[in-house]
Amino acid sequence: MIYTSEIEGMCCVAKGPQNGPAPIPQEGQWNQVSEITDINGLTHGVGWCAPHQGGCKLTVNIKDGVIQEALIEMVGCTGATHSAAMASEILPGKTILEALNTDLVCDAINVAMRELFQQIVYGRSQSAFSEGGLPVGAALEDLGKGLRSVVGSMYGSVKKGPRYLEMAEGYVLEVGLDKNAEIIGYKFVHIGIMMDAIKDGVDPGKALVDASGTYGRFADAVKTIDPRKE
C-alpha cells in the first residue's frame, strides 16, 4: 500500500463504531454478507440487448456463492437462443461475481445477470424466507409440466383486429368469436405435454386431442377461426 506524504504526516484518530454490513434475508435466515461465498438463494433477472431486439429471463440457484443451476429463457431474437445454449454451459460452477464479469455471449443475458446480481446481493431472492433454500432442480421446475417456457404471442391490426397465437396454456389452435365477431375464448394445445405423450409411444393424433383444451366461452362461439390463416 502506498500512502502520500500528507497522509503519512497525519496523526491517527480512532474509529468509533464498527458497523458491519446490514443483514439480508437468505433462505430463512438473516445474514451479514461480507464475502461472495456468503451468498445463497434462488432468484431471477430480466435483461435486454441495446437495440431491444430480444429479451432474457435468467434464473439461477446459488449455494455458497456458486451458481449450481441456471435457466435461460429467450424471446424475440433467434440468435439469442444459441447464446443461451452457450450460457447454460458457462454459468453453472461460477461464483456470481465471476458470472457478472463473464461475457455471456448475448447482451440480453449479460443485462439479466446484472439485474439478478443486484437482487441477490440485496437479499431480494425468491427463496429469501424459505428455510434451507430451494433444492437444485427448482429452477427447472419453474417451467412446469412439459418443461416449456411460458410465452405470450399476440398480434393485432386496425384492419383485421386481434389474433391470439400463443397463451400460457399453449399454442392456440382456434379462436372463438361471438355474434359481434368479438373473441370469447380459444382452443389450445399444450405442446410440451403432447410431445411427451408422442415420445412415450402415443399416436400423434390422440396425443394432440389429449393435450388440447379450451379457455373462456369457446363452446358458445358462433364462429371459430384459425388465427394464423383466417
Steps between C-alpha positions, in 0.01 A plus 500: 500500500642838402404811701556864412732710715197698622338187640827375646536824695156486660429369849273199556141548616317195634197375309195474721210285380593174329204482264471174311282440196126511550357148539300375202238223487642179359335161497315554827784679679633853543864511392765769500660443163861612459631236257364362173496154662243632750237534224220246465165498326293443188396806306425645156621782279360647181727654236496650152750583226589854389273504191221334705465222246479227763462433869616245756363367825784345696448281808789381716522292816801604709656304783800643690547763231521247216236460228380140519240522224384753242187531290533731199181594316516718187238677291500707184845428355586177321875536550453545873381141536848384397653745745278352770626153413856621562399679821353177636853356484675814622299594809485188723807477723581871494468733797245776442786751479673294231169470313447875521840557338470226235392557141178300483499535118175699477451847651149407612647219713777728630243761606284232663805387700561858610141545614503162673826583679343812649198305616697223670760717680223716646317193626205522262494138393205272439630270774579774756256361755516130403680316779799323349431653160381316192660176376701488180242426232258768620601727210402231251171446682416864425405381151221279631356195323644439157811706587416790268535873556181699546471714188230741394482586130222729381452702184252770409431737209256782439365330190455145633504525880673277759644151461593280797792278398658365818367517857619371835305180434674440169477536122164645395324279247174693461351826621128509583288801394152609607231653278682834512825335382657567841733240655336306782740206535756282331609140450860412574744212506769466766798418276719366781239252623421393143865436415554304822208276406631448147844410636328243722348334195154659493355550153560864396133557423393374841780693669376820336145443622609402851722807537236743370259710700292816486487826690220748552163455326645318203207255499257791448682635195288552186814487289855371545806602302860391462682816622798433272302461178157661527 
